[in-house]
CSV table of C-alpha atoms in Angstrom, one decimal:
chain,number,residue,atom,x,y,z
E,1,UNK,CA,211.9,228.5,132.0
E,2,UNK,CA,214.4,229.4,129.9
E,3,UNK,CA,215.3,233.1,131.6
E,4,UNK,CA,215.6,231.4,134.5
E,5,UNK,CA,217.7,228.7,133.4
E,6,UNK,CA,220.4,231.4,132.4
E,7,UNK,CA,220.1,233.6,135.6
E,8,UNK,CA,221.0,230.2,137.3
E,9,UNK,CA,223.9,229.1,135.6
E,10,UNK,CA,225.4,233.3,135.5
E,11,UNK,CA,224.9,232.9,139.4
E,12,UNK,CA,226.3,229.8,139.8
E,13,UNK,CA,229.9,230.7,137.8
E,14,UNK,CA,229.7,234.0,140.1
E,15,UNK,CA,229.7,232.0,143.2
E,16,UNK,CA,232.8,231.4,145.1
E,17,UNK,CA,233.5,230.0,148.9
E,18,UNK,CA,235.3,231.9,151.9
E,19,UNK,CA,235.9,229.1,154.7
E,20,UNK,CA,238.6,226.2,155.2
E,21,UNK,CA,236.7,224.5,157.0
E,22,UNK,CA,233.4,222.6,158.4
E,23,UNK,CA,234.0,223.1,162.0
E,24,UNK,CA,234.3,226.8,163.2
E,25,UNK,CA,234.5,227.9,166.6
E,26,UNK,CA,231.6,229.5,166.7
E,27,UNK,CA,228.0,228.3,165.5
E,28,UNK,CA,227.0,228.3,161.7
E,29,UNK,CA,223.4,228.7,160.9
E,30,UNK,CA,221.8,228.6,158.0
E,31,UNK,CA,219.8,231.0,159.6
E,32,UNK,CA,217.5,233.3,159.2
E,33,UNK,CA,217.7,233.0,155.1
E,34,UNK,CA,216.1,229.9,153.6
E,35,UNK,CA,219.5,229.2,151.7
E,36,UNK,CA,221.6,226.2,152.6
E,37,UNK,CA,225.2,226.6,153.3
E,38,UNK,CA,228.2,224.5,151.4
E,39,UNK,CA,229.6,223.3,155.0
E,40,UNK,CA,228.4,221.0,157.2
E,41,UNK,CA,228.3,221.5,160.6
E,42,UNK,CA,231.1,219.0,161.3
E,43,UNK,CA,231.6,215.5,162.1
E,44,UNK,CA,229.4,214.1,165.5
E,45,UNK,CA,227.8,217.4,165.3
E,46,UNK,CA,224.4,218.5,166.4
E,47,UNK,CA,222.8,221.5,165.5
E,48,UNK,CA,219.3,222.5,165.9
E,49,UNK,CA,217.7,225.5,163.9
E,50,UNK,CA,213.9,226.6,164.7
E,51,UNK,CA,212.0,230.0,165.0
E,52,UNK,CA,208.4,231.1,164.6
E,53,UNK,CA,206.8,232.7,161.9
E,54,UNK,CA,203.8,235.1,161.3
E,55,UNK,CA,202.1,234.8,158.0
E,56,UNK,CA,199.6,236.7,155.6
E,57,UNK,CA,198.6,236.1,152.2
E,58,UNK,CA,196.1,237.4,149.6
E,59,UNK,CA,195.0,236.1,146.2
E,60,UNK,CA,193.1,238.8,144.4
E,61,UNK,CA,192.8,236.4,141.2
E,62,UNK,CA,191.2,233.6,143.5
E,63,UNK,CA,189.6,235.8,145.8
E,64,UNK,CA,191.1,233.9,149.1
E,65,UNK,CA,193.3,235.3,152.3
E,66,UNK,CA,194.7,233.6,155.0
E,67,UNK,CA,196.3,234.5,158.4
E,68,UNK,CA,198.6,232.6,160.4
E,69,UNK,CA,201.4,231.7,162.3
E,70,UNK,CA,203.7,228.7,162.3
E,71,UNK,CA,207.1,226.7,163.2
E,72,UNK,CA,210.0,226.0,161.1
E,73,UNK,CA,212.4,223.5,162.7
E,74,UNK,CA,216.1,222.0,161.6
E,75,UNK,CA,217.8,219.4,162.5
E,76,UNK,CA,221.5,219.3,161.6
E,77,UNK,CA,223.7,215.9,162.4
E,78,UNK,CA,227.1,215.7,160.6
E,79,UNK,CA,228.3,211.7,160.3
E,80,UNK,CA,231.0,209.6,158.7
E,81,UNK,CA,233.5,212.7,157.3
E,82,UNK,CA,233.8,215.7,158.1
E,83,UNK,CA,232.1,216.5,154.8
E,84,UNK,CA,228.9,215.2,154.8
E,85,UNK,CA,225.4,215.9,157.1
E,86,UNK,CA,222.7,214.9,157.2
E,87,UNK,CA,219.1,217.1,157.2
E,88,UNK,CA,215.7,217.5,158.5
E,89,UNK,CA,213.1,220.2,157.6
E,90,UNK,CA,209.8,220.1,159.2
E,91,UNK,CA,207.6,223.6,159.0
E,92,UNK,CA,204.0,223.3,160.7
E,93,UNK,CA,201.4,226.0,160.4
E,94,UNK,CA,198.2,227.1,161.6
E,95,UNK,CA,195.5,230.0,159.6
E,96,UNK,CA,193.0,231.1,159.5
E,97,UNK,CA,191.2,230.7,155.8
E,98,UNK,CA,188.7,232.8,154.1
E,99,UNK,CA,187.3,232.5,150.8
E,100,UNK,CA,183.5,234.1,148.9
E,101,UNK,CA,182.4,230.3,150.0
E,102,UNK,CA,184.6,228.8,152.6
E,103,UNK,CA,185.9,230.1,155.9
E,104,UNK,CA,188.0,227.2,157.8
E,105,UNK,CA,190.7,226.7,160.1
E,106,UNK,CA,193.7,225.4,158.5
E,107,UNK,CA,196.9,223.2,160.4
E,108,UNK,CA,199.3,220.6,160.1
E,109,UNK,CA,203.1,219.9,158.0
E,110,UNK,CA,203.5,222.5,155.2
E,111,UNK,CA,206.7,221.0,154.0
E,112,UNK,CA,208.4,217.5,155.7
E,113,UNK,CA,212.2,217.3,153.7
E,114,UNK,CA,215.0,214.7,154.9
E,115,UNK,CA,218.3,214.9,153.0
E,116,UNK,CA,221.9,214.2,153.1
E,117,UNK,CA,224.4,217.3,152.1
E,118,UNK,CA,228.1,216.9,151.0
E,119,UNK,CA,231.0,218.7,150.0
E,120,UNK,CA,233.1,217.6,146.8
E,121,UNK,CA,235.3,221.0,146.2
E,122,UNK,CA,236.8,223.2,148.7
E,123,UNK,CA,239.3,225.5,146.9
E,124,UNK,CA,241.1,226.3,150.4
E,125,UNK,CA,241.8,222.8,151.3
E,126,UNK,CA,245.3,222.3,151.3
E,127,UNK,CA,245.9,225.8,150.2
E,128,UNK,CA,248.0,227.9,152.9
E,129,UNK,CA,248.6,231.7,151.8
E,130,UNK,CA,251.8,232.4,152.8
E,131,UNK,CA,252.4,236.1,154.1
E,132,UNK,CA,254.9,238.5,152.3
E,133,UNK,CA,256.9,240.0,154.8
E,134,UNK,CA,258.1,242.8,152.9
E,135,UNK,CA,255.0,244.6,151.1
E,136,UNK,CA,251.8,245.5,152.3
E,137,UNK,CA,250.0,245.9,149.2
E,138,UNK,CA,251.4,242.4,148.5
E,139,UNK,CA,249.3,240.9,150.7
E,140,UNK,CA,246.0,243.2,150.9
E,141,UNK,CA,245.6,243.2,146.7
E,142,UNK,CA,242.8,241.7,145.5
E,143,UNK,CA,243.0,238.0,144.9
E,144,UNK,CA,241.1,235.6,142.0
E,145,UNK,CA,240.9,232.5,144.2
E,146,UNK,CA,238.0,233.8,145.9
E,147,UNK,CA,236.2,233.7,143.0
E,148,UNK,CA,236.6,229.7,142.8
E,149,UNK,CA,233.5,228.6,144.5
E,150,UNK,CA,233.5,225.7,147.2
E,151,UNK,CA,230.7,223.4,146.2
E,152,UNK,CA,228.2,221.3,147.7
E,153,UNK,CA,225.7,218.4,146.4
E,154,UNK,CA,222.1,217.8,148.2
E,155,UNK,CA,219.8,215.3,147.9
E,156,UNK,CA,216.1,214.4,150.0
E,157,UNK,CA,212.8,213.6,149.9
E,158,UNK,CA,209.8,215.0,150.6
E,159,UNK,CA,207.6,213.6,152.6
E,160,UNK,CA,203.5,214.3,152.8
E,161,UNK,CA,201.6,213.6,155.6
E,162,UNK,CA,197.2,212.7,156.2
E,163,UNK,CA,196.9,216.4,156.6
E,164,UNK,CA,196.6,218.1,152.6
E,165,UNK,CA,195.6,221.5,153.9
E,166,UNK,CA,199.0,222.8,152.0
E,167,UNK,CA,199.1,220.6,149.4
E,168,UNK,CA,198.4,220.6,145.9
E,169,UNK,CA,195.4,218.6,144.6
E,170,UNK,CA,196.4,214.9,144.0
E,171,UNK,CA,199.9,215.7,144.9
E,172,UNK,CA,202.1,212.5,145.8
E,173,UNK,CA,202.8,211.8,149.3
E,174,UNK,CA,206.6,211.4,148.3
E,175,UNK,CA,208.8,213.3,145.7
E,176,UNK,CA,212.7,214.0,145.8
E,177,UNK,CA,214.7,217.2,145.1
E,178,UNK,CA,218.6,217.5,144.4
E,179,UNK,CA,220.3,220.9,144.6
E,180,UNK,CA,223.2,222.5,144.0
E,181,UNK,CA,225.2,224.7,146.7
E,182,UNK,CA,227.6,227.1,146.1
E,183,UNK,CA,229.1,229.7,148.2
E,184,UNK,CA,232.5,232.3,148.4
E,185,UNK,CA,234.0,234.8,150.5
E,186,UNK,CA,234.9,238.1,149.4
E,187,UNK,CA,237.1,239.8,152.0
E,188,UNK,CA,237.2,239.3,155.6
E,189,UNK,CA,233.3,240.1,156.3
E,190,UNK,CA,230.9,239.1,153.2
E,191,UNK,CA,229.6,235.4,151.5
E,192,UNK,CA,227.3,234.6,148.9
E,193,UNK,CA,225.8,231.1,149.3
E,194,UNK,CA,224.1,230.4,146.4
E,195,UNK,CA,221.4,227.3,146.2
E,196,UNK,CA,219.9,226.1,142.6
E,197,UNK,CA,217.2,223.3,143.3
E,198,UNK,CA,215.0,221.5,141.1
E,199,UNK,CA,212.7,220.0,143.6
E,200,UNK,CA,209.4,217.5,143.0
E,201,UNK,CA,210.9,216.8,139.4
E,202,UNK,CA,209.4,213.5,139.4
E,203,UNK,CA,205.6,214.9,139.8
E,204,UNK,CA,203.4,217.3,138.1
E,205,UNK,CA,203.9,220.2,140.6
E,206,UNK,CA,207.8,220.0,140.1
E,207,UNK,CA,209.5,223.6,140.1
E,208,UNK,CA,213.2,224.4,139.5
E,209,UNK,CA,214.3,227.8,141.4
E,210,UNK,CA,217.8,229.2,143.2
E,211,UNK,CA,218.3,231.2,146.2
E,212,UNK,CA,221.0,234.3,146.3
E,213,UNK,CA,221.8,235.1,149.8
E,214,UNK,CA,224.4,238.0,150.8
E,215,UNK,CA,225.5,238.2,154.3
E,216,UNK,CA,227.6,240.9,156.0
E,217,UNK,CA,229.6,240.3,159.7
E,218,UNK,CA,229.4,244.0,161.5
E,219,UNK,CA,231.2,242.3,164.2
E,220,UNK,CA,231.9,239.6,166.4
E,221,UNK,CA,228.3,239.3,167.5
E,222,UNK,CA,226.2,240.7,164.6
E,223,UNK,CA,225.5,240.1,160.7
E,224,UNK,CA,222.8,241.1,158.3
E,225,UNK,CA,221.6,239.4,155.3
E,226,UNK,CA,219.4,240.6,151.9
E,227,UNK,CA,218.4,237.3,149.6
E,228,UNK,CA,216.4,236.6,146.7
E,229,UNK,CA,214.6,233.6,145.4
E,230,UNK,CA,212.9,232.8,142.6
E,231,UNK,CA,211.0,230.0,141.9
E,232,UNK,CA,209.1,228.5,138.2
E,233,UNK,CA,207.2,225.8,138.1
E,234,UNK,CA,203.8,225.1,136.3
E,235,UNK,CA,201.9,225.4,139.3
E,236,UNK,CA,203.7,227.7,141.2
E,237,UNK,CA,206.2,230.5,140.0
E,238,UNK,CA,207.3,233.8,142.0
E,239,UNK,CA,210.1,235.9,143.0
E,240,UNK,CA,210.5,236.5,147.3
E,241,UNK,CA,212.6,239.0,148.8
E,242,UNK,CA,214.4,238.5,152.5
E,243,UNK,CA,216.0,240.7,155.1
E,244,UNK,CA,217.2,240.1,158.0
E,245,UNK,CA,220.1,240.3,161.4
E,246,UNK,CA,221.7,237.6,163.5
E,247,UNK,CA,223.2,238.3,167.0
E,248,UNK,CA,225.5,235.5,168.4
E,249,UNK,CA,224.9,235.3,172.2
E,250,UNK,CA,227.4,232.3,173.3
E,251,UNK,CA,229.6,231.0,170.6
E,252,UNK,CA,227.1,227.9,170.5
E,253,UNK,CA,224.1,229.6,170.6
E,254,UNK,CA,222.9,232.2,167.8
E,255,UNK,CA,219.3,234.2,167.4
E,256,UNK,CA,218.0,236.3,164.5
E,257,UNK,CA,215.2,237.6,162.8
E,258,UNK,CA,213.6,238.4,159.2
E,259,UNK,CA,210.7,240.1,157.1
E,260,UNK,CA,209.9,238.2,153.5
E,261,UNK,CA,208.1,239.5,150.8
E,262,UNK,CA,207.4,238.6,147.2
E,263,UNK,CA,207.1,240.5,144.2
E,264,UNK,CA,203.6,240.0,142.9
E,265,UNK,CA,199.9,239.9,144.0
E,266,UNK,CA,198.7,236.0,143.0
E,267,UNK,CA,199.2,235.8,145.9
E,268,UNK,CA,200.9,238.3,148.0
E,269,UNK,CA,202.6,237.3,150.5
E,270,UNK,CA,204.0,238.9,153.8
E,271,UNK,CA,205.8,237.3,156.3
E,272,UNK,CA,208.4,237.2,159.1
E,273,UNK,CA,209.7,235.8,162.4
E,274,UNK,CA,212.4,235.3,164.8
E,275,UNK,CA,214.3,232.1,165.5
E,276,UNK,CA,217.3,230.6,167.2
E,277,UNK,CA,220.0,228.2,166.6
E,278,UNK,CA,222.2,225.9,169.2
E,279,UNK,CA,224.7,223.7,168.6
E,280,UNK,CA,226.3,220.5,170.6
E,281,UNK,CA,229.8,219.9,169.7
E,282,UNK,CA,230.9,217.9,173.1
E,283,UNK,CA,232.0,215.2,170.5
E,284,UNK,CA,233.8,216.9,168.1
E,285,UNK,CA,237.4,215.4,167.8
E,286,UNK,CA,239.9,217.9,165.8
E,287,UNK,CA,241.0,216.3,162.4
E,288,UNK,CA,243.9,215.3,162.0
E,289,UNK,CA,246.1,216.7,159.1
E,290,UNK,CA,248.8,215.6,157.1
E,291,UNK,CA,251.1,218.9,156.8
E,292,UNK,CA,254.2,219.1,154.8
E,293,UNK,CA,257.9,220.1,156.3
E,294,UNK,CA,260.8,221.5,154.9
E,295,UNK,CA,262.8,219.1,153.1
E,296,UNK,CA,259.8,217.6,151.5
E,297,UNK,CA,258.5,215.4,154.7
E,298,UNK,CA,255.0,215.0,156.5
E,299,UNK,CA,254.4,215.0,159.6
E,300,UNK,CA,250.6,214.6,161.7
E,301,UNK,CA,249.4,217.9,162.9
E,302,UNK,CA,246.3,217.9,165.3
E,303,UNK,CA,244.6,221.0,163.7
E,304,UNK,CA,241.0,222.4,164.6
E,305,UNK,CA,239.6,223.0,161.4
E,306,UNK,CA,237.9,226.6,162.5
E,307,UNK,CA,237.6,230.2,161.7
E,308,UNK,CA,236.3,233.4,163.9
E,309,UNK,CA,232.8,234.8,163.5
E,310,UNK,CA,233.9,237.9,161.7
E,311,UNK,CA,235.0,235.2,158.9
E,312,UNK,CA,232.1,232.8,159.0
E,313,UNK,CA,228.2,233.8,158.4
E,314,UNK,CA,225.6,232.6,156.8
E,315,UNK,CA,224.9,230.1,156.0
């Protein structure tokens, strides 16, 4: 617990944020890593996340394997400010289960999570870089600020349902998990998000664990991602690898796809799907933002908080 400890807290002052805003004008998915971005989706936005998912996984310790497929499904609804959203996770699967004494047919909620997500640091608000006129290398050298992570607070519940297929023995039908969400830009084309959770803490079966997520923009219409997670908890500890590519069809309309697999054999674990994400911003109103003149006055300026999609991935 300790190790871990210290790899989270060295990722966490690495971290550091890209964006200047929560709106952008394209989609932003936290799609198709499992990490959760610092920015909401923006206020009276909806966004819905969801893809399928093939599954294997063998215990050679407990001697059981299961095949399978399932659904993983987001909903994204930012309210009040521009800063705050709220979320729902819902993941339902179906396998196939074999064991020396049991063979059975497995379905229902793997994981039910509803949460509210907000930001409380943004190192680019009210920051404008100004550009120097006069000197190129002025304004392409490298620059510290990105290395001052925006930062994010989360905080649910999760939920259990009649089914216990997927749950631990005697494992309480509620428990609550806070996190931690970082995330920077370095350049015009990668992020880091990085989430450190401790979730179930109040329960038996609670686990503390991050999630390192790099993502690349290629272009306008495609990125690629590599992330890492690690997880330790009494019941359950392991390490899971990601890859994985996003292709934006319509500026509110994204899909992707992904391979996961972890590091050991108790279990082992194989999976992978495709998925899609879609957005309804009808509602959005621009924000209005106080913006300083010559002179030293203020004056309203109607300003779209957005950025391209070469900028703004991952999530």
């Amino acid at each position: 617990m300790k190790k871990i400890i210290s790899t989270l807290f060295f990722v966490l002052l690495l971290s550091s944020q890209w964006c200047v805003a929560q709106y952008t004008d394209v989609i932003n998915s936290n799609r198709p890593g499992l990490s959760m971005s610092a920015f909401s989706v923006g206020k009276s936005v909806f966004q819905l996340e969801s893809g399928i998912y093939g599954i294997r996984e063998d215990h050679n310790l407990l001697r059981y394997n299961y095949n399978g497929f399932g659904i993983d499904f987001d909903a994204r609804y930012g309210v009040w400010k521009e800063e705050l959203e709220i979320v729902a996770n819902f993941k339902f699967q179906y396998d196939q289960y074999y064991s020396p004494l049991i063979e059975d047919q497995r379905s229902g909620f793997r994981t039910t999570t509803i949460g509210a997500k907000y930001l409380i640091y943004d190192p680019f608000k009210n920051y404008e870089e100004k550009p120097n006129l006069y000197s190129w290398k002025a304004n392409n050298k490298f620059k510290w600020r990105q290395f001052i992570p925006a930062v994010s607070v989360y905080a649910g519940a999760n939920f259990g349902f009649a089914n216990t297929d997927y749950a631990f023995p005697d494992e309480p039908s509620f428990s609550p998990k806070i996190m931690v969400i970082a995330q920077n830009h370095f350049g015009g084309h990668w992020v880091l998000v990085t989430n450190i959770f401790y979730d179930k803490f109040t329960t038996d079966y609670k686990s503390l664990g991050y999630i390192l997520t790099l993502t690349r923009g290629f272009n306008e219409k495609w990125s690629g991602f590599i992330e890492n997670q690690g997880i330790d908890g009494d019941y359950y500890s392991d390490g899971i690898f990601r890859v994985g590519a996003a292709y934006l069809f319509q500026p509110n309309f994204q899909i992707d796809a992904s391979i996961s697999k972890n590091y050991k054999d108790t279990p082992d674990i194989l999976y992978g799907g495709v998925g899609v994400s879609w957005r309804f911003d009808k509602k959005y109103q621009p924000v209005k933002i106080e913006k300083e003149e010559s002179g030293g006055k203020r004056a309203g300026n109607k300003k779209t908080k957005s950025k391209k999609r070469l900028d703004q991935i991952e999530g």
